[in-house]
Coordinates of N, CA and C in Angstrom, one line a residue:
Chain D
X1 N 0.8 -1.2 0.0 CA 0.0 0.0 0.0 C 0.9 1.2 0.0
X2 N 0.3 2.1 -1.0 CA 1.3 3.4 -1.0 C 0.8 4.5 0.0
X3 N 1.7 4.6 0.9 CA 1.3 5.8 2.1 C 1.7 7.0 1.5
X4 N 0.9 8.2 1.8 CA 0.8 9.4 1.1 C 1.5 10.7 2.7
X5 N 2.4 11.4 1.6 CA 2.6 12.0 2.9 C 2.7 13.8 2.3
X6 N 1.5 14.5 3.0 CA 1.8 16.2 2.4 C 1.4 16.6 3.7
X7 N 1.6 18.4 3.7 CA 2.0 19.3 5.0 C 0.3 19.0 5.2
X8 N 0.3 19.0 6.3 CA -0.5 19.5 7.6 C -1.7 20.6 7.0
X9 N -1.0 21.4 6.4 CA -1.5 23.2 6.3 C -0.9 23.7 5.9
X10 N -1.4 24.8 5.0 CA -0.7 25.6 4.0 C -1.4 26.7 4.2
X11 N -0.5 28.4 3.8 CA -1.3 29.5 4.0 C -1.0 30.1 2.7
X12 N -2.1 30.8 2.5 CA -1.2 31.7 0.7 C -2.9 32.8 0.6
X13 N -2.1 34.2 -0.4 CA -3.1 35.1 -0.2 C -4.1 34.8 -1.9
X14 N -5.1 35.4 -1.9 CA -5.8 35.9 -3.1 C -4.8 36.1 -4.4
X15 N -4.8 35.2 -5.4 CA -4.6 35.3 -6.6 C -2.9 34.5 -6.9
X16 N -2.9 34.2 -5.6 CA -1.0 33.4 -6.3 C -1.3 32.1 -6.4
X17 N -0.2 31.5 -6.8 CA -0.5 30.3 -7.5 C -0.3 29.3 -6.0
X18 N -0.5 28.3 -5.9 CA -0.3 27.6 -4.7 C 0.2 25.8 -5.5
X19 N 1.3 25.5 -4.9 CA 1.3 24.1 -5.1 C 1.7 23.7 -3.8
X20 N 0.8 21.9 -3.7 CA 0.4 21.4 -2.2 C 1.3 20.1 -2.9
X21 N 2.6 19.3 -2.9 CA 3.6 18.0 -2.6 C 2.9 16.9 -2.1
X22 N 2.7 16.3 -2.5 CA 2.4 14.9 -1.6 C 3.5 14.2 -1.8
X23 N 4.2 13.3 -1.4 CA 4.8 12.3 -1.5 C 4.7 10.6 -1.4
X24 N 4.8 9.4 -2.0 CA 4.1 8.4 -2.2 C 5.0 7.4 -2.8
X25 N 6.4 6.9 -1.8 CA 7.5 6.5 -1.9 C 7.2 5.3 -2.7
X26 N 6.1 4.8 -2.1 CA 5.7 2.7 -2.8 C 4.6 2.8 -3.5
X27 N 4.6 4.0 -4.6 CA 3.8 3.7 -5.1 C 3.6 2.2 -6.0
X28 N 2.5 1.9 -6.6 CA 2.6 0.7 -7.5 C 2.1 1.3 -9.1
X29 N 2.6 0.2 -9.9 CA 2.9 0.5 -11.0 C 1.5 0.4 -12.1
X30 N 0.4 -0.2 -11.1 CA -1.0 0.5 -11.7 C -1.5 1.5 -11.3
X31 N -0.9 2.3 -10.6 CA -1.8 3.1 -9.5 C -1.9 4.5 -10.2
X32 N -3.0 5.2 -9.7 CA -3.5 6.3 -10.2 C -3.3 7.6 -8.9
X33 N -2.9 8.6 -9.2 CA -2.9 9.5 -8.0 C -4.0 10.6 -8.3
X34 N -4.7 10.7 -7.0 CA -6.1 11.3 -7.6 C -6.1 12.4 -6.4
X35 N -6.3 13.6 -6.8 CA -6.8 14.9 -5.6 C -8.0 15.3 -5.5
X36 N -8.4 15.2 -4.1 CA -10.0 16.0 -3.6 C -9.7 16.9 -2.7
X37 N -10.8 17.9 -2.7 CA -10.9 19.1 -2.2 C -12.4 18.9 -1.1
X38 N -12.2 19.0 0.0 CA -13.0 19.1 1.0 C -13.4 20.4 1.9
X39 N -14.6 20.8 1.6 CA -15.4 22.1 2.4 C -16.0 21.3 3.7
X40 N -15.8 22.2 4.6 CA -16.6 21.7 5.9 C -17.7 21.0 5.9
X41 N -18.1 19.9 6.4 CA -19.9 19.3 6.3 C -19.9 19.2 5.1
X42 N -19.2 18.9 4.1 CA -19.7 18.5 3.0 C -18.5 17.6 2.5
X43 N -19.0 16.6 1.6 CA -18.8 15.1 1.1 C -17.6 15.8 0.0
X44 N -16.2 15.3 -0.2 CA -15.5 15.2 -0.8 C -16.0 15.6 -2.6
X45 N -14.7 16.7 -3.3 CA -14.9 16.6 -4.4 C -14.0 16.4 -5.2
X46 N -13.8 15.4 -6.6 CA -12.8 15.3 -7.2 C -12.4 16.6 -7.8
X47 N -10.9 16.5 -8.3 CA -10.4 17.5 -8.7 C -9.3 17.4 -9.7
X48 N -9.0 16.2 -10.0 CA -7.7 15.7 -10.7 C -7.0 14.7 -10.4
X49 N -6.9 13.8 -11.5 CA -6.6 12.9 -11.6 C -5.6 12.3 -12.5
X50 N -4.0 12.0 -11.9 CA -3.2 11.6 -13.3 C -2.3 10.6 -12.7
X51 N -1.4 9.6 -14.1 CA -0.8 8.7 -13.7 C 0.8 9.0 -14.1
X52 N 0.9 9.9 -15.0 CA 2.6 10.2 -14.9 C 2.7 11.9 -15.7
X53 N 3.6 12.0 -16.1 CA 4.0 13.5 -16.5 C 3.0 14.8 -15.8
X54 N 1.9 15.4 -16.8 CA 1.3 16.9 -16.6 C 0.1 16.1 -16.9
X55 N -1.2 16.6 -15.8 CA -2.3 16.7 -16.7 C -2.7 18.0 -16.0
X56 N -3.8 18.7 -16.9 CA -4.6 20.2 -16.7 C -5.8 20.0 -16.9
X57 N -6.4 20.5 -16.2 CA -8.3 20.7 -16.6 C -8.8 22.3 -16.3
X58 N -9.7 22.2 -16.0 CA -10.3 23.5 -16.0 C -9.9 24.4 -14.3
X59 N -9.7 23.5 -13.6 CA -9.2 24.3 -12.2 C -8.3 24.2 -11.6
X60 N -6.8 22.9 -12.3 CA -5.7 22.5 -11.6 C -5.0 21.6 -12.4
X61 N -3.6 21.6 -12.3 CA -2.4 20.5 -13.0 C -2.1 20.2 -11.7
X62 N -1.5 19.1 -12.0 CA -1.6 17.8 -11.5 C 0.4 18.1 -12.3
X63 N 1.1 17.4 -11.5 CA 2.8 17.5 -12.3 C 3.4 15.9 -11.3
X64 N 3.6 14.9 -12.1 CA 4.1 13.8 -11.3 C 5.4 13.5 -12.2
X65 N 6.9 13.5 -11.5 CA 7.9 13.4 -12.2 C 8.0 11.8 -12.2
X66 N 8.8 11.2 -13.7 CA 9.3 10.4 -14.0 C 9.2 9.0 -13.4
X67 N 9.6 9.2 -12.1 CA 9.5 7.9 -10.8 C 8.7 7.7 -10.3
X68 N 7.6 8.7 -9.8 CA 6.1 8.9 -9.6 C 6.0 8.8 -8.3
X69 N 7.5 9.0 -7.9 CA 7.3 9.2 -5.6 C 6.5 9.8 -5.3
X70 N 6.3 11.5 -6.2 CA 5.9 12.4 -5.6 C 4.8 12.7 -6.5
X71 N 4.2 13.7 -6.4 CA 3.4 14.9 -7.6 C 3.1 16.1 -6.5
X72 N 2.5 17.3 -7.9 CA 2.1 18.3 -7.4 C 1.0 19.0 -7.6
X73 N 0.3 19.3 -6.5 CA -1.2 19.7 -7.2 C -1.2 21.6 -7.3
X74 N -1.1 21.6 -8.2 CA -1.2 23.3 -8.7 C -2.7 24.2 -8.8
X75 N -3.0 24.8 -8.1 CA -4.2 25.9 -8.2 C -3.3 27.4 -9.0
X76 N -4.2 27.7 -9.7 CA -3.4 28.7 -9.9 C -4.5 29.7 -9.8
X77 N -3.9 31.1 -9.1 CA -4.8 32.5 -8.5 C -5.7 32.0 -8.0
X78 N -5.3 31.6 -6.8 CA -6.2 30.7 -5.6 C -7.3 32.0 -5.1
X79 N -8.8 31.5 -4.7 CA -9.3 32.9 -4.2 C -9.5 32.4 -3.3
X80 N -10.5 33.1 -2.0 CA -10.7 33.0 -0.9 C -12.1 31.6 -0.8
X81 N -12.7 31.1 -1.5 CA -13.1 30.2 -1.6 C -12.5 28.9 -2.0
X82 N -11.4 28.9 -2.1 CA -10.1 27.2 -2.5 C -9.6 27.2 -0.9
X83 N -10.3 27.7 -0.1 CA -9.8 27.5 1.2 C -10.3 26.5 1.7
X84 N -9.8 25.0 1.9 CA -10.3 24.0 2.0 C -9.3 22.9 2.6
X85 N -9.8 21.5 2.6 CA -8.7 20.5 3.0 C -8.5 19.8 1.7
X86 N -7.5 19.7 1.0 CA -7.1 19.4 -0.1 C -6.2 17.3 -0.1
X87 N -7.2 16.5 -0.5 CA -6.1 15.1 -0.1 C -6.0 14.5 -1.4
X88 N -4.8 14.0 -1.2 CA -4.2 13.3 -2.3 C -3.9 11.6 -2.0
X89 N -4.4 10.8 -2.8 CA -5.1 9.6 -2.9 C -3.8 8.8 -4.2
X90 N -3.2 7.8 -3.2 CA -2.5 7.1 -4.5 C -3.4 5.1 -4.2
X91 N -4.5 4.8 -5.6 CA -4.9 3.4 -5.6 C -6.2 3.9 -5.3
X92 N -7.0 2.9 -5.5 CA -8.3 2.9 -5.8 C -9.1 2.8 -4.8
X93 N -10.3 3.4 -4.7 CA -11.1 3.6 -3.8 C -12.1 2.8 -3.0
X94 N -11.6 1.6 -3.9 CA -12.2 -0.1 -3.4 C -11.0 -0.3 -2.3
X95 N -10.1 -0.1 -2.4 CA -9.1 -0.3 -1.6 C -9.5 -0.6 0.0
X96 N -9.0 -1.2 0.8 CA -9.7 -1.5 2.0 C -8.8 -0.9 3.1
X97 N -7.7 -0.4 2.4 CA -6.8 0.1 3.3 C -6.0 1.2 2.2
X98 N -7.0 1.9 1.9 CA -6.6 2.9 1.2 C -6.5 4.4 2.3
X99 N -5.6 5.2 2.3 CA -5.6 5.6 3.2 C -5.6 7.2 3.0
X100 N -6.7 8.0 3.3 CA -7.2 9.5 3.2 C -6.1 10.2 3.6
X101 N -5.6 9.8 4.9 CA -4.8 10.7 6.1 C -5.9 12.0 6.2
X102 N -4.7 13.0 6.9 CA -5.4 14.5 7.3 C -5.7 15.2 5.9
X103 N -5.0 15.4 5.3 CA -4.9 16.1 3.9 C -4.1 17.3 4.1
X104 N -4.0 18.2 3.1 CA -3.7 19.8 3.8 C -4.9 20.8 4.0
X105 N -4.4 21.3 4.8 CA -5.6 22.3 5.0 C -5.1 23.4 4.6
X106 N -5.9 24.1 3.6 CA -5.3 25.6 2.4 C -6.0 26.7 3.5
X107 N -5.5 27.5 3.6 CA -6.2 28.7 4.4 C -6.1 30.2 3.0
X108 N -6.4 30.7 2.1 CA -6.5 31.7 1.9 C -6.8 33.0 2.1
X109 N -5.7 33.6 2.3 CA -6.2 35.0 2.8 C -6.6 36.4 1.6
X110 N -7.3 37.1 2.2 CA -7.7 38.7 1.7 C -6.2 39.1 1.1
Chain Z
X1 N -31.1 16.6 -13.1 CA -29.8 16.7 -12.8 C -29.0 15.3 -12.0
X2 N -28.2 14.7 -12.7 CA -27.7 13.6 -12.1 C -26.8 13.8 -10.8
X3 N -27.0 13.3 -9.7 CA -25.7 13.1 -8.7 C -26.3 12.0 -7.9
X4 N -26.0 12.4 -6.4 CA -25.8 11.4 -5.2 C -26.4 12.2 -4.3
X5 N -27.5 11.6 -4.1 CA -28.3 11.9 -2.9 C -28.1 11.3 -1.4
X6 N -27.9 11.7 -0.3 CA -27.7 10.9 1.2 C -29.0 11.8 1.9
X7 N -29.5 11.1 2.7 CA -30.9 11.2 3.4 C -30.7 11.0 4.4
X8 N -31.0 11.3 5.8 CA -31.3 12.3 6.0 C -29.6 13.4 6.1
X9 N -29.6 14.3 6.3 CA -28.7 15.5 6.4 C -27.9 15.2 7.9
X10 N -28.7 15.5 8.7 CA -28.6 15.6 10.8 C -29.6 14.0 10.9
X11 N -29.0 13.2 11.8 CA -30.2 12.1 12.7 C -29.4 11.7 13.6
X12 N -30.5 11.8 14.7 CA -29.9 11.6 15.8 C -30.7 10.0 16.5
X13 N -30.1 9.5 17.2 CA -30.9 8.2 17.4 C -30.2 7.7 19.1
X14 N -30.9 7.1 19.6 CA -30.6 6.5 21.1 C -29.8 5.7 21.0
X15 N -28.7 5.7 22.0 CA -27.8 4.2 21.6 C -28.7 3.1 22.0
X16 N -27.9 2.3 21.4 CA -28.8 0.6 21.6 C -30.0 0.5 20.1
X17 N -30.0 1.4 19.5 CA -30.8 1.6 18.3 C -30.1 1.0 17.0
X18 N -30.8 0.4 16.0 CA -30.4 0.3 14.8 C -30.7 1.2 13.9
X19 N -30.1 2.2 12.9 CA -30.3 3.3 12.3 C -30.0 2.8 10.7
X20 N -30.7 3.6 9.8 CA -30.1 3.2 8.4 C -30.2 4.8 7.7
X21 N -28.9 4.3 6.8 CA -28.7 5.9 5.8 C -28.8 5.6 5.2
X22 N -29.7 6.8 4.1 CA -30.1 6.9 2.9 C -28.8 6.9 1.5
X23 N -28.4 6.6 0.9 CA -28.2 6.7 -0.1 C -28.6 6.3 -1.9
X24 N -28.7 7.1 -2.6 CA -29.4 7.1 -3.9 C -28.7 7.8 -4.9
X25 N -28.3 7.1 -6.2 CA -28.0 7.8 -7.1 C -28.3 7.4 -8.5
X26 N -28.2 8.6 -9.1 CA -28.6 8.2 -10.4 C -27.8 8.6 -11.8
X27 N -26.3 8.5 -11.5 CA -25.6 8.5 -12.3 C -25.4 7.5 -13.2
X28 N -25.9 6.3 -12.8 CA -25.6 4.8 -13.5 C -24.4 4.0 -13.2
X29 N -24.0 4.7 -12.0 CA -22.7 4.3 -11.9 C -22.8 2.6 -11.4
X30 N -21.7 2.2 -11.7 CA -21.9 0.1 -10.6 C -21.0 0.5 -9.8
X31 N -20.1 1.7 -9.3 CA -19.9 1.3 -8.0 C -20.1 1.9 -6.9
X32 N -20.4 1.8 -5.8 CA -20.5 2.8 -4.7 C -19.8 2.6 -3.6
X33 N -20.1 3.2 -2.5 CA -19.0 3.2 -1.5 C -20.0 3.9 -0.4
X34 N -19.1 3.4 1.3 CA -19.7 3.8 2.2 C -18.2 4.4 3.1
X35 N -18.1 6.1 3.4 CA -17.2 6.2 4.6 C -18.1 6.5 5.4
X36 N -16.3 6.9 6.6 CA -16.9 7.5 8.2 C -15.9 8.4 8.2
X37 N -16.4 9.4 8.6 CA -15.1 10.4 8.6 C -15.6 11.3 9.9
X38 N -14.6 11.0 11.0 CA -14.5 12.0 12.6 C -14.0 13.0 12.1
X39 N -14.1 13.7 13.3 CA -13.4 15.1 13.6 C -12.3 15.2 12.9
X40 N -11.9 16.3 12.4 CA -10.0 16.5 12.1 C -9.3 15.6 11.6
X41 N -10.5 14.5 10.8 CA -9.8 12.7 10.4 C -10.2 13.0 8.9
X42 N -9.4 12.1 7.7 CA -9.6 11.7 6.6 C -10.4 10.6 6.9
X43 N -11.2 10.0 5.6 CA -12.3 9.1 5.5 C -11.9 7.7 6.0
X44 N -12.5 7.2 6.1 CA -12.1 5.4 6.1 C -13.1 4.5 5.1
X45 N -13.2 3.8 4.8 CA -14.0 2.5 3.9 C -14.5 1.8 4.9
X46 N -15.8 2.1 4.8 CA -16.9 1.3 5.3 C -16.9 0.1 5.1
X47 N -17.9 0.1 3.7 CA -17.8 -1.0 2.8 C -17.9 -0.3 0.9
X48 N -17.9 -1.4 0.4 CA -18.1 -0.5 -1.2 C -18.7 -2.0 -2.1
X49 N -19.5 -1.6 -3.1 CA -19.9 -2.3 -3.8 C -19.9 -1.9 -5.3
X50 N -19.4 -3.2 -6.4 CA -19.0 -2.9 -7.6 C -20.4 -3.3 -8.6
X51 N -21.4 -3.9 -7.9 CA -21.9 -4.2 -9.0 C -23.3 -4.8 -8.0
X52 N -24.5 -4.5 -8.5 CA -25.5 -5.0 -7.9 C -25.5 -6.3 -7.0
X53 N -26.3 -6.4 -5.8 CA -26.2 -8.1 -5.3 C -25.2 -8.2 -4.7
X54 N -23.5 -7.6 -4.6 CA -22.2 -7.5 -4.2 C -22.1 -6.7 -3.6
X55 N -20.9 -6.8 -2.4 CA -20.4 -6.1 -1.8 C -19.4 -6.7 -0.7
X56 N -18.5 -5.6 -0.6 CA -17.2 -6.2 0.7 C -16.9 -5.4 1.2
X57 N -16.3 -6.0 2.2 CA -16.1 -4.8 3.7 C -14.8 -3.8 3.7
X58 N -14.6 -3.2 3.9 CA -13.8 -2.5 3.7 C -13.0 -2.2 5.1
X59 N -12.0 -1.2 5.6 CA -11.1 -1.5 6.7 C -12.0 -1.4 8.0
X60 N -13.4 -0.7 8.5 CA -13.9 -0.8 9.7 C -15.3 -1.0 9.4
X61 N -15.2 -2.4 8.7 CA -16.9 -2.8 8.8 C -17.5 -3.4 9.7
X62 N -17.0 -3.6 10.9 CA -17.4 -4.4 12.2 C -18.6 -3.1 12.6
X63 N -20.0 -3.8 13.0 CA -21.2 -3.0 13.7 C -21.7 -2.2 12.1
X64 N -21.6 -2.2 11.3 CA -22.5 -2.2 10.3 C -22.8 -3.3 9.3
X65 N -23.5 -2.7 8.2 CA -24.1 -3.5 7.4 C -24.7 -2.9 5.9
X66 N -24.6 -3.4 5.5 CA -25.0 -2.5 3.6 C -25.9 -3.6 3.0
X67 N -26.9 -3.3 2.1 CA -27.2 -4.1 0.7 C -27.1 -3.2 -0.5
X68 N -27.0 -3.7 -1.5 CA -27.4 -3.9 -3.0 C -28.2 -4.1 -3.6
X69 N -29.4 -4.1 -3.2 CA -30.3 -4.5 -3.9 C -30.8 -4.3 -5.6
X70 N -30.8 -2.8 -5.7 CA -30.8 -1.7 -6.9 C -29.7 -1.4 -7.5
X71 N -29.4 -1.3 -8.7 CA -27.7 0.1 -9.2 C -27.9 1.1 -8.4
X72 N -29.0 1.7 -8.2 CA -29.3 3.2 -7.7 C -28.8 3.1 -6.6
X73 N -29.1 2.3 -5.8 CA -29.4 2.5 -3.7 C -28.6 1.8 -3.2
X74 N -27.6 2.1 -1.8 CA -26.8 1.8 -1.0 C -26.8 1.9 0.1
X75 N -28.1 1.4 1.0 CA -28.3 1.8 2.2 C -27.3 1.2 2.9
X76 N -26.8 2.1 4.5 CA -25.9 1.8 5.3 C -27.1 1.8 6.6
X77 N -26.6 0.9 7.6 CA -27.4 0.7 8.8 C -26.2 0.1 9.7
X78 N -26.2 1.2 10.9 CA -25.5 1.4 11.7 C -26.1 0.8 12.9
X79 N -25.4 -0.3 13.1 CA -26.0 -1.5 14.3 C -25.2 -0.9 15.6
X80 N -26.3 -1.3 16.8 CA -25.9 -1.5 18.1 C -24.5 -1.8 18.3
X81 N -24.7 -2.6 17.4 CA -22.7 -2.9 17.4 C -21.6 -2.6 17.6
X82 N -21.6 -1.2 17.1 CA -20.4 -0.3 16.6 C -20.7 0.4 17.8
X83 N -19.9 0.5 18.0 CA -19.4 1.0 19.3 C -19.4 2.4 19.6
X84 N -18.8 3.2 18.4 CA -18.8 4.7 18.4 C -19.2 5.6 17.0
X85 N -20.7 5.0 16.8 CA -21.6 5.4 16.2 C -21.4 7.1 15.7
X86 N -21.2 7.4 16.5 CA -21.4 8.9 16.3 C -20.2 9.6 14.9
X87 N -20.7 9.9 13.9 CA -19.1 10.5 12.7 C -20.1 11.2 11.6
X88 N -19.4 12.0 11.0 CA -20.1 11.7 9.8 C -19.7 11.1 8.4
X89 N -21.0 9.9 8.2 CA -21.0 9.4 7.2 C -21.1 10.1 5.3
X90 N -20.5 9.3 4.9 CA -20.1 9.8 3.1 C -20.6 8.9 2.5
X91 N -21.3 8.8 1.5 CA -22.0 7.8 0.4 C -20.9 8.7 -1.0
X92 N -20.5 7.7 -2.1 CA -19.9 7.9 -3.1 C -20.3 6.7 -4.0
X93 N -19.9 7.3 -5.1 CA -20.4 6.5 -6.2 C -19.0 6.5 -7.4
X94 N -18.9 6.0 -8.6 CA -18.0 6.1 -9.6 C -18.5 5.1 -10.7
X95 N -17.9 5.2 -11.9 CA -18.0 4.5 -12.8 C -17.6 2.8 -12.4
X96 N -15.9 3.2 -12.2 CA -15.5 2.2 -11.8 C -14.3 2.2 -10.3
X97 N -14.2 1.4 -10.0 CA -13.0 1.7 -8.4 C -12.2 2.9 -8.8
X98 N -11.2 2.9 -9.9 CA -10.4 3.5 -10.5 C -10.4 5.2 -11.3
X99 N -11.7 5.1 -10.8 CA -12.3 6.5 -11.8 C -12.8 7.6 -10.9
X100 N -13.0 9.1 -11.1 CA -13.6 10.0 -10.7 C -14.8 9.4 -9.5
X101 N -14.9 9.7 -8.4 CA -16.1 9.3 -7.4 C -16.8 10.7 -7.2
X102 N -17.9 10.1 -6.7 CA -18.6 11.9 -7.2 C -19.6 11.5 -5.5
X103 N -19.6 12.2 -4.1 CA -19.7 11.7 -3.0 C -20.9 12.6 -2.7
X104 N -21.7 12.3 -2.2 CA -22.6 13.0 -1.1 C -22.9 14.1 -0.7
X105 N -23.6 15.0 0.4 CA -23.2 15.6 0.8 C -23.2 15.3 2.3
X106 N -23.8 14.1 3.0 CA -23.1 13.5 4.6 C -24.2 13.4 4.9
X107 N -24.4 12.8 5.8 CA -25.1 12.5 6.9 C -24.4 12.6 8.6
X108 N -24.3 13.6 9.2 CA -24.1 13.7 10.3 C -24.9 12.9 11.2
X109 N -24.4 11.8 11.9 CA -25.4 11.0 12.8 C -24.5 10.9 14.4
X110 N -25.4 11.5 15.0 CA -25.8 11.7 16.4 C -26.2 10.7 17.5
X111 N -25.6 9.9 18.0 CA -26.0 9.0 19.1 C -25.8 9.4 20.4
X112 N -26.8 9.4 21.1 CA -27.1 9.8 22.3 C -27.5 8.7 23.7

């Protein structure tokens, strides 16, 4: 099982870019690394999802180098609403011991 | 508008009670899923099911219980069993294990 490891919490103001590290030493060689974004009292939402190099969608890149330890989830001109707990997910969600952890928690300020 | 419905929002129930959560969706998806997510905690795996009639337990299935009956519905019922009833629960759905899950919005459940 690939254990996922990013900060605690992160702080950043209105409009800069923000990238959140996970790291995921064992990963496996089917596995998918997937990011959700969590608002208080409310049910997890996807946000991106990739298995090697860049991918981009309409709110975030995703950047996993070559060996696939690590990736990076990129928001770019974060506003005061991306203030949330942000977790990064390596393997599938059947998984029985797939493991959430804390995530980061983004704070955006004014 | 397609998504994932969970029923009720807040329920509160007496310990020593059996309780059941709503879940319903109508994306078409075959798989769904059940967490528990405490205070200041990432989720855990209930149970999850890939395909009607099916399902398996996932890391803290001890004191609950799920069926399959429908593609649509995933009810969770939260037995006398479990010890520390009180979290809030997540219903989620996807295509497949491996794909985009598209989750709920909770059921906060209250044991007193």
């Amino acid at each position: 099982l690939a254990k996922t490891t990013q900060p605690i919490s992160m702080d950043s103001y209105e409009g800069q870019e923000v990238n959140i590290t996970c790291s995921h030493n064992n990963i496996a060689t089917n596995d998918y690394i997937t990011w959700y974004q969590q608002f208080p009292s409310q049910g997890p939402r996807f946000i991106i999802q990739g298995y090697k190099t860049k991918v981009t969608n309409e709110v975030a890149s995703l950047f996993i180098p070559a060996d696939r330890k690590s990736s990076t989830l990129s928001l770019p001109r974060v506003s005061l609403s991306d203030t949330a707990v942000y977790y990064c997910l390596v393997g599938d969600l059947a998984d029985r011991k797939l493991i959430w952890g804390l995530g980061t928690s983004l704070a955006v300020n004014p | 508008d397609g998504g994932i419905t969970q029923s009720p929002k807040y329920l509160f129930r007496k310990e020593g009670q059996n309780v059941t959560l709503s879940c319903e969706q109508n994306l078409n998806h075959d798989a769904m899923y059940w967490y528990r997510q405490d205070p200041g905690q990432g989720l855990r795996l209930i149970y999850y099911s890939q395909i009607v009639n099916d399902f398996q337990k996932g890391d803290i299935a001890e004191g609950y219980s799920v069926s399959r009956e429908k593609k649509e519905s995933f009810p969770l019922t939260v037995t006398s069993a479990q010890k520390n009833p009180t979290a809030f629960y997540l219903c989620a759905s996807s295509p497949r294990r491996d794909t985009e899950a598209f989750f709920g919005q909770g059921t906060r459940l209250t044991v007193v």
